[in-house]
PDB file of C-alpha atoms and ligand atoms in Angstrom:
ATOM      1  CA  UNK T   1       0.362   0.060  -0.241  1.00  0.00           C
ATOM      2  CA  UNK T   2       1.626   3.125  -1.471  1.00  0.00           C
ATOM      3  CA  UNK T   3       0.200   6.610   0.432  1.00  0.00           C
ATOM      4  CA  UNK T   4       1.180   9.731  -0.932  1.00  0.00           C
ATOM      5  CA  UNK T   5       0.722  13.325   0.983  1.00  0.00           C
ATOM      6  CA  UNK T   6      -0.061  16.214  -1.043  1.00  0.00           C
ATOM      7  CA  UNK T   7       0.413  19.512   0.823  1.00  0.00           C
ATOM      8  CA  UNK T   8      -0.398  22.862   0.421  1.00  0.00           C
ATOM      9  CA  UNK T   9      -1.926  25.761   0.703  1.00  0.00           C
ATOM     10  CA  UNK T  10      -4.546  25.639  -1.165  1.00  0.00           C
ATOM     11  CA  UNK T  11      -6.365  28.836  -0.633  1.00  0.00           C
ATOM     12  CA  UNK T  12      -8.033  27.985  -2.502  1.00  0.00           C
ATOM     13  CA  UNK T  13      -8.217  25.050  -4.358  1.00  0.00           C
ATOM     14  CA  UNK T  14      -8.473  24.804  -7.834  1.00  0.00           C
ATOM     15  CA  UNK T  15      -8.380  23.168 -10.956  1.00  0.00           C
ATOM     16  CA  UNK T  16      -4.808  23.083 -11.494  1.00  0.00           C
ATOM     17  CA  UNK T  17      -4.997  20.729  -7.748  1.00  0.00           C
ATOM     18  CA  UNK T  18      -7.215  18.738  -9.259  1.00  0.00           C
ATOM     19  CA  UNK T  19      -5.388  17.929 -11.993  1.00  0.00           C
ATOM     20  CA  UNK T  20      -1.936  17.021  -9.847  1.00  0.00           C
ATOM     21  CA  UNK T  21      -4.511  14.970  -7.708  1.00  0.00           C
ATOM     22  CA  UNK T  22      -5.656  12.847 -10.644  1.00  0.00           C
ATOM     23  CA  UNK T  23      -2.153  12.046 -11.888  1.00  0.00           C
ATOM     24  CA  UNK T  24      -1.285  10.788  -8.373  1.00  0.00           C
ATOM     25  CA  UNK T  25      -4.006   8.716  -7.553  1.00  0.00           C
ATOM     26  CA  UNK T  26      -2.536   6.797 -10.936  1.00  0.00           C
ATOM     27  CA  UNK T  27       0.284   6.316  -9.072  1.00  0.00           C
ATOM     28  CA  UNK T  28       0.014   6.284  -5.672  1.00  0.00           C
ATOM     29  CA  UNK T  29      -2.639   3.805  -3.865  1.00  0.00           C
ATOM     30  CA  UNK T  30      -3.631   6.537  -1.047  1.00  0.00           C
ATOM     31  CA  UNK T  31      -2.722  10.251  -1.143  1.00  0.00           C
ATOM     32  CA  UNK T  32      -3.571  12.171   1.730  1.00  0.00           C
ATOM     33  CA  UNK T  33      -4.120  16.462   1.334  1.00  0.00           C
ATOM     34  CA  UNK T  34      -2.528  17.683   4.224  1.00  0.00           C
ATOM     35  CA  UNK T  35      -3.840  21.726   4.412  1.00  0.00           C
ATOM     36  CA  UNK T  36      -1.024  24.056   5.297  1.00  0.00           C
ATOM     37  CA  UNK T  37      -2.035  26.163   8.420  1.00  0.00           C
ATOM     38  CA  UNK T  38       0.538  28.526   6.710  1.00  0.00           C
ATOM     39  CA  UNK T  39      -0.611  32.094   8.668  1.00  0.00           C
ATOM     40  CA  UNK T  40       2.603  34.004   7.164  1.00  0.00           C
ATOM     41  CA  UNK T  41       0.092  33.874   3.545  1.00  0.00           C
ATOM     42  CA  UNK T  42      -2.209  35.397   5.601  1.00  0.00           C
ATOM     43  CA  UNK T  43      -4.977  32.753   4.011  1.00  0.00           C
ATOM     44  CA  UNK T  44      -8.543  34.244   3.053  1.00  0.00           C
ATOM     45  CA  UNK T  45     -10.223  30.999   3.836  1.00  0.00           C
ATOM     46  CA  UNK T  46      -9.321  29.327   7.495  1.00  0.00           C
ATOM     47  CA  UNK T  47      -7.505  26.012   6.813  1.00  0.00           C
ATOM     48  CA  UNK T  48     -10.785  24.420   8.145  1.00  0.00           C
ATOM     49  CA  UNK T  49     -12.623  26.004   5.531  1.00  0.00           C
ATOM     50  CA  UNK T  50     -10.153  25.065   3.106  1.00  0.00           C
ATOM     51  CA  UNK T  51      -9.847  21.611   4.072  1.00  0.00           C
ATOM     52  CA  UNK T  52     -14.161  21.581   4.032  1.00  0.00           C
ATOM     53  CA  UNK T  53     -13.676  22.831   0.455  1.00  0.00           C
ATOM     54  CA  UNK T  54     -11.590  20.468  -0.435  1.00  0.00           C
ATOM     55  CA  UNK T  55     -13.159  17.081   0.574  1.00  0.00           C
ATOM     56  CA  UNK T  56     -16.170  18.394  -1.123  1.00  0.00           C
ATOM     57  CA  UNK T  57     -13.940  18.811  -4.850  1.00  0.00           C
ATOM     58  CA  UNK T  58     -12.563  15.216  -4.352  1.00  0.00           C
ATOM     59  CA  UNK T  59     -15.842  13.422  -3.099  1.00  0.00           C
ATOM     60  CA  UNK T  60     -15.478  11.351  -6.214  1.00  0.00           C
ATOM     61  CA  UNK T  61     -11.797  10.233  -5.558  1.00  0.00           C
ATOM     62  CA  UNK T  62     -12.438   7.060  -3.184  1.00  0.00           C
ATOM     63  CA  UNK T  63      -8.983   6.749  -1.990  1.00  0.00           C
ATOM     64  CA  UNK T  64      -8.163  10.696  -0.951  1.00  0.00           C
ATOM     65  CA  UNK T  65      -8.671  11.540   2.452  1.00  0.00           C
ATOM     66  CA  UNK T  66      -7.811  15.595   3.598  1.00  0.00           C
ATOM     67  CA  UNK T  67      -5.814  16.536   6.791  1.00  0.00           C
ATOM     68  CA  UNK T  68      -4.807  20.004   8.607  1.00  0.00           C
ATOM     69  CA  UNK T  69      -1.213  20.255   9.398  1.00  0.00           C
ATOM     70  CA  UNK T  70      -0.422  21.393  12.603  1.00  0.00           C
ATOM     71  CA  UNK T  71       3.098  22.775  13.717  1.00  0.00           C
ATOM     72  CA  UNK T  72       6.026  21.022  13.341  1.00  0.00           C
ATOM     73  CA  UNK T  73       8.035  19.133  10.177  1.00  0.00           C
ATOM     74  CA  UNK T  74       5.922  18.154   6.805  1.00  0.00           C
ATOM     75  CA  UNK T  75       7.956  15.522   6.485  1.00  0.00           C
ATOM     76  CA  UNK T  76       7.474  14.278  10.735  1.00  0.00           C
ATOM     77  CA  UNK T  77       3.601  14.127   9.311  1.00  0.00           C
ATOM     78  CA  UNK T  78       4.206  11.740   6.051  1.00  0.00           C
ATOM     79  CA  UNK T  79       6.620   9.429   8.424  1.00  0.00           C
ATOM     80  CA  UNK T  80       4.269   9.546  11.145  1.00  0.00           C
ATOM     81  CA  UNK T  81       1.548   8.712   8.189  1.00  0.00           C
ATOM     82  CA  UNK T  82       3.762   6.164   6.449  1.00  0.00           C
ATOM     83  CA  UNK T  83       3.861   8.094   3.933  1.00  0.00           C
ATOM     84  CA  UNK T  84       6.656   7.445   1.090  1.00  0.00           C
ATOM     85  CA  UNK T  85       6.181   9.913  -0.840  1.00  0.00           C
ATOM     86  CA  UNK T  86       5.345  13.879  -0.648  1.00  0.00           C
ATOM     87  CA  UNK T  87       4.082  15.197  -4.251  1.00  0.00           C
ATOM     88  CA  UNK T  88       4.557  18.978  -5.304  1.00  0.00           C
ATOM     89  CA  UNK T  89       3.726  20.368  -8.594  1.00  0.00           C
ATOM     90  CA  UNK T  90       5.889  21.702 -10.917  1.00  0.00           C
ATOM     91  CA  UNK T  91       4.391  24.562 -13.395  1.00  0.00           C
ATOM     92  CA  UNK T  92       7.326  26.979 -14.412  1.00  0.00           C
ATOM     93  CA  UNK T  93      11.148  27.008 -14.155  1.00  0.00           C
ATOM     94  CA  UNK T  94       9.698  29.498 -11.328  1.00  0.00           C
ATOM     95  CA  UNK T  95       9.330  26.842  -8.794  1.00  0.00           C
ATOM     96  CA  UNK T  96      11.448  24.956  -8.780  1.00  0.00           C
ATOM     97  CA  UNK T  97      14.310  26.880  -7.765  1.00  0.00           C
ATOM     98  CA  UNK T  98      12.449  26.690  -3.931  1.00  0.00           C
ATOM     99  CA  UNK T  99      10.870  23.329  -4.503  1.00  0.00           C
ATOM    100  CA  UNK T 100      14.736  21.885  -4.790  1.00  0.00           C
ATOM    101  CA  UNK T 101      15.759  23.480  -1.511  1.00  0.00           C
ATOM    102  CA  UNK T 102      12.619  21.842   0.108  1.00  0.00           C
ATOM    103  CA  UNK T 103      12.959  18.719  -1.402  1.00  0.00           C
ATOM    104  CA  UNK T 104      16.686  18.464  -0.840  1.00  0.00           C
ATOM    105  CA  UNK T 105      16.026  19.210   2.736  1.00  0.00           C
ATOM    106  CA  UNK T 106      13.117  16.847   2.855  1.00  0.00           C
ATOM    107  CA  UNK T 107      15.406  14.275   1.706  1.00  0.00           C
ATOM    108  CA  UNK T 108      18.019  15.121   4.236  1.00  0.00           C
ATOM    109  CA  UNK T 109      15.737  14.727   7.261  1.00  0.00           C
ATOM    110  CA  UNK T 110      14.138  11.198   5.968  1.00  0.00           C
ATOM    111  CA  UNK T 111      15.688   9.366   3.033  1.00  0.00           C
ATOM    112  CA  UNK T 112      13.444   7.390   2.812  1.00  0.00           C
ATOM    113  CA  UNK T 113      10.411   9.439   1.620  1.00  0.00           C
ATOM    114  CA  UNK T 114      10.473  10.862  -1.618  1.00  0.00           C
ATOM    115  CA  UNK T 115       9.311  14.718  -2.799  1.00  0.00           C
ATOM    116  CA  UNK T 116       7.727  13.379  -6.864  1.00  0.00           C
ATOM    117  CA  UNK T 117       6.983  16.394  -8.566  1.00  0.00           C
ATOM    118  CA  UNK T 118       4.531  16.548 -11.482  1.00  0.00           C
ATOM    119  CA  UNK T 119       3.078  18.297 -14.046  1.00  0.00           C
ATOM    120  CA  UNK T 120      -0.437  20.079 -14.505  1.00  0.00           C
ATOM    121  CA  UNK T 121      -2.025  20.263 -18.253  1.00  0.00           C
ATOM    122  CA  UNK T 122      -0.062  23.506 -19.880  1.00  0.00           C
ATOM    123  CA  UNK T 123      -3.409  24.691 -18.941  1.00  0.00           C
ATOM    124  CA  UNK T 124      -2.894  25.199 -15.654  1.00  0.00           C
ATOM    125  CA  UNK T 125       0.302  26.234 -16.057  1.00  0.00           C
ATOM    126  CA  UNK T 126      -0.363  30.083 -15.276  1.00  0.00           C
ATOM    127  CA  UNK T 127      -3.367  29.536 -12.424  1.00  0.00           C
ATOM    128  CA  UNK T 128      -2.265  29.897  -8.873  1.00  0.00           C
ATOM    129  CA  UNK T 129      -4.462  30.713  -6.169  1.00  0.00           C
ATOM    130  CA  UNK T 130      -3.445  33.998  -5.834  1.00  0.00           C
ATOM    131  CA  UNK T 131      -4.673  34.959  -9.085  1.00  0.00           C
ATOM    132  CA  UNK T 132      -7.954  33.277  -8.332  1.00  0.00           C
ATOM    133  CA  UNK T 133      -8.709  34.743  -5.781  1.00  0.00           C
ATOM    134  CA  UNK T 134      -7.517  38.415  -6.580  1.00  0.00           C
ATOM    135  CA  UNK T 135      -9.414  37.915 -10.076  1.00  0.00           C
ATOM    136  CA  UNK T 136     -12.932  36.583  -7.894  1.00  0.00           C
ATOM    137  CA  UNK T 137     -12.463  39.528  -5.229  1.00  0.00           C
ATOM    138  CA  UNK T 138     -12.651  42.197  -8.235  1.00  0.00           C
ATOM    139  CA  UNK T 139     -15.870  40.696  -9.596  1.00  0.00           C
ATOM    140  CA  UNK T 140     -14.080  38.482 -12.470  1.00  0.00           C
ATOM    141  CA  UNK T 141     -15.064  35.402 -13.727  1.00  0.00           C
ATOM    142  CA  UNK T 142     -13.402  31.751 -11.987  1.00  0.00           C
ATOM    143  CA  UNK T 143     -15.640  29.377 -13.085  1.00  0.00           C
ATOM    144  CA  UNK T 144     -13.247  27.694 -15.218  1.00  0.00           C
ATOM    145  CA  UNK T 145     -10.680  27.410 -13.277  1.00  0.00           C
ATOM    146  CA  UNK T 146     -12.151  26.086  -9.534  1.00  0.00           C
ATOM    147  CA  UNK T 147     -14.407  23.243  -8.878  1.00  0.00           C
ATOM    148  CA  UNK T 148     -18.034  24.201  -7.811  1.00  0.00           C
ATOM    149  CA  UNK T 149     -17.605  23.973  -4.335  1.00  0.00           C
ATOM    150  CA  UNK T 150     -14.988  26.457  -4.501  1.00  0.00           C
ATOM    151  CA  UNK T 151     -16.952  28.658  -6.462  1.00  0.00           C
ATOM    152  CA  UNK T 152     -19.491  28.645  -3.881  1.00  0.00           C
ATOM    153  CA  UNK T 153     -17.965  29.740  -1.226  1.00  0.00           C
ATOM    154  CA  UNK T 154     -15.887  32.811  -2.941  1.00  0.00           C
ATOM    155  CA  UNK T 155     -18.939  33.807  -3.945  1.00  0.00           C
ATOM    156  CA  UNK T 156     -20.333  33.696  -0.312  1.00  0.00           C
ATOM    157  CA  UNK T 157     -17.070  34.830   1.233  1.00  0.00           C
ATOM    158  CA  UNK T 158     -17.492  37.942  -1.375  1.00  0.00           C
ATOM    159  CA  UNK T 159     -20.329  39.052  -1.189  1.00  0.00           C
ATOM    160  CA  UNK T 160     -21.578  38.200  -4.797  1.00  0.00           C
ATOM    161  CA  UNK T 161     -24.364  36.223  -4.438  1.00  0.00           C
TER     162      UNK T 161
HETATM  163  P1  ADP U 201       2.079  26.208  -1.700  1.00  0.00           P
HETATM  164  O1  ADP U 201       1.922  27.353  -0.408  1.00  0.00           O
HETATM  165  O2  ADP U 201       2.391  24.921  -1.041  1.00  0.00           O
HETATM  166  O3  ADP U 201       2.765  26.769  -2.292  1.00  0.00           O
HETATM  167  P2  ADP U 201      -0.309  25.960  -2.965  1.00  0.00           P
HETATM  168  O4  ADP U 201      -1.782  25.688  -2.840  1.00  0.00           O
HETATM  169  O5  ADP U 201       0.107  27.216  -3.707  1.00  0.00           O
HETATM  170  O6  ADP U 201       0.470  25.729  -2.019  1.00  0.00           O
HETATM  171  O7  ADP U 201       0.170  25.239  -4.001  1.00  0.00           O
HETATM  172  C1  ADP U 201       0.072  23.401  -3.524  1.00  0.00           C
HETATM  173  C2  ADP U 201       0.846  22.549  -4.472  1.00  0.00           C
HETATM  174  O8  ADP U 201       0.261  22.588  -6.098  1.00  0.00           O
HETATM  175  C3  ADP U 201       2.599  23.007  -4.348  1.00  0.00           C
HETATM  176  O9  ADP U 201       3.347  22.287  -5.173  1.00  0.00           O
HETATM  177  C4  ADP U 201       1.641  23.819  -6.063  1.00  0.00           C
HETATM  178  O10 ADP U 201       3.157  23.751  -7.034  1.00  0.00           O
HETATM  179  C5  ADP U 201       0.780  23.069  -6.283  1.00  0.00           C
HETATM  180  N1  ADP U 201      -0.040  24.046  -7.597  1.00  0.00           N
HETATM  181  C6  ADP U 201      -0.047  25.094  -7.443  1.00  0.00           C
HETATM  182  N2  ADP U 201      -1.076  25.902  -8.976  1.00  0.00           N
HETATM  183  C7  ADP U 201      -1.431  24.201  -9.027  1.00  0.00           C
HETATM  184  C8  ADP U 201      -1.323  24.539 -10.963  1.00  0.00           C
HETATM  185  N3  ADP U 201      -2.013  25.539 -11.915  1.00  0.00           N
HETATM  186  N4  ADP U 201      -0.601  23.403 -11.481  1.00  0.00           N
HETATM  187  C9  ADP U 201      -0.339  22.601 -10.781  1.00  0.00           C
HETATM  188  N5  ADP U 201       0.304  22.728  -9.948  1.00  0.00           N
HETATM  189  C10 ADP U 201      -0.094  24.078  -8.902  1.00  0.00           C
END
């Protein structure tokens, strides 16, 4: 049974995140989406709200669970869950340097857990949670880029009915 952790801020969860999740599901038996609290990024939605939206958005995936990450190292969480891998998405070269640093540090801390980078469909290359928050907050239509439960909560949060 090969379990992988897919960590992120997911503020909010987008179709790009789902693309990576689908690819990960084809490789691993079980995925835990781990929602980082990430208070430095001053998220629009609380970790519990983000986890709830993700749960609703991934209900069709039987082997996917959603959890929130408490304080502490991701690698310790992954070890505790007996995961063999950490999944990260790579969109552009700009993602690479930071991701590489973290992946190597995590490998140093726990050589048994491998970071696996997956590339989304090209149409998601420029999709970020922050652009979704920005466009939605200015009244733009983001329905092509986020799952329905996220769209509903974005509208409610922004008072767009
Ligand atoms: P973090 O703060 O951990 O980077 P994000 O929610 O921004 O949290 O991203 C979580 C993971 O999903 C990261 O590995 C990121 O590269 C990946 N990701 C984010 N947006 C996309 C996208 N449009 N396509 C593919 N992967 C993505």
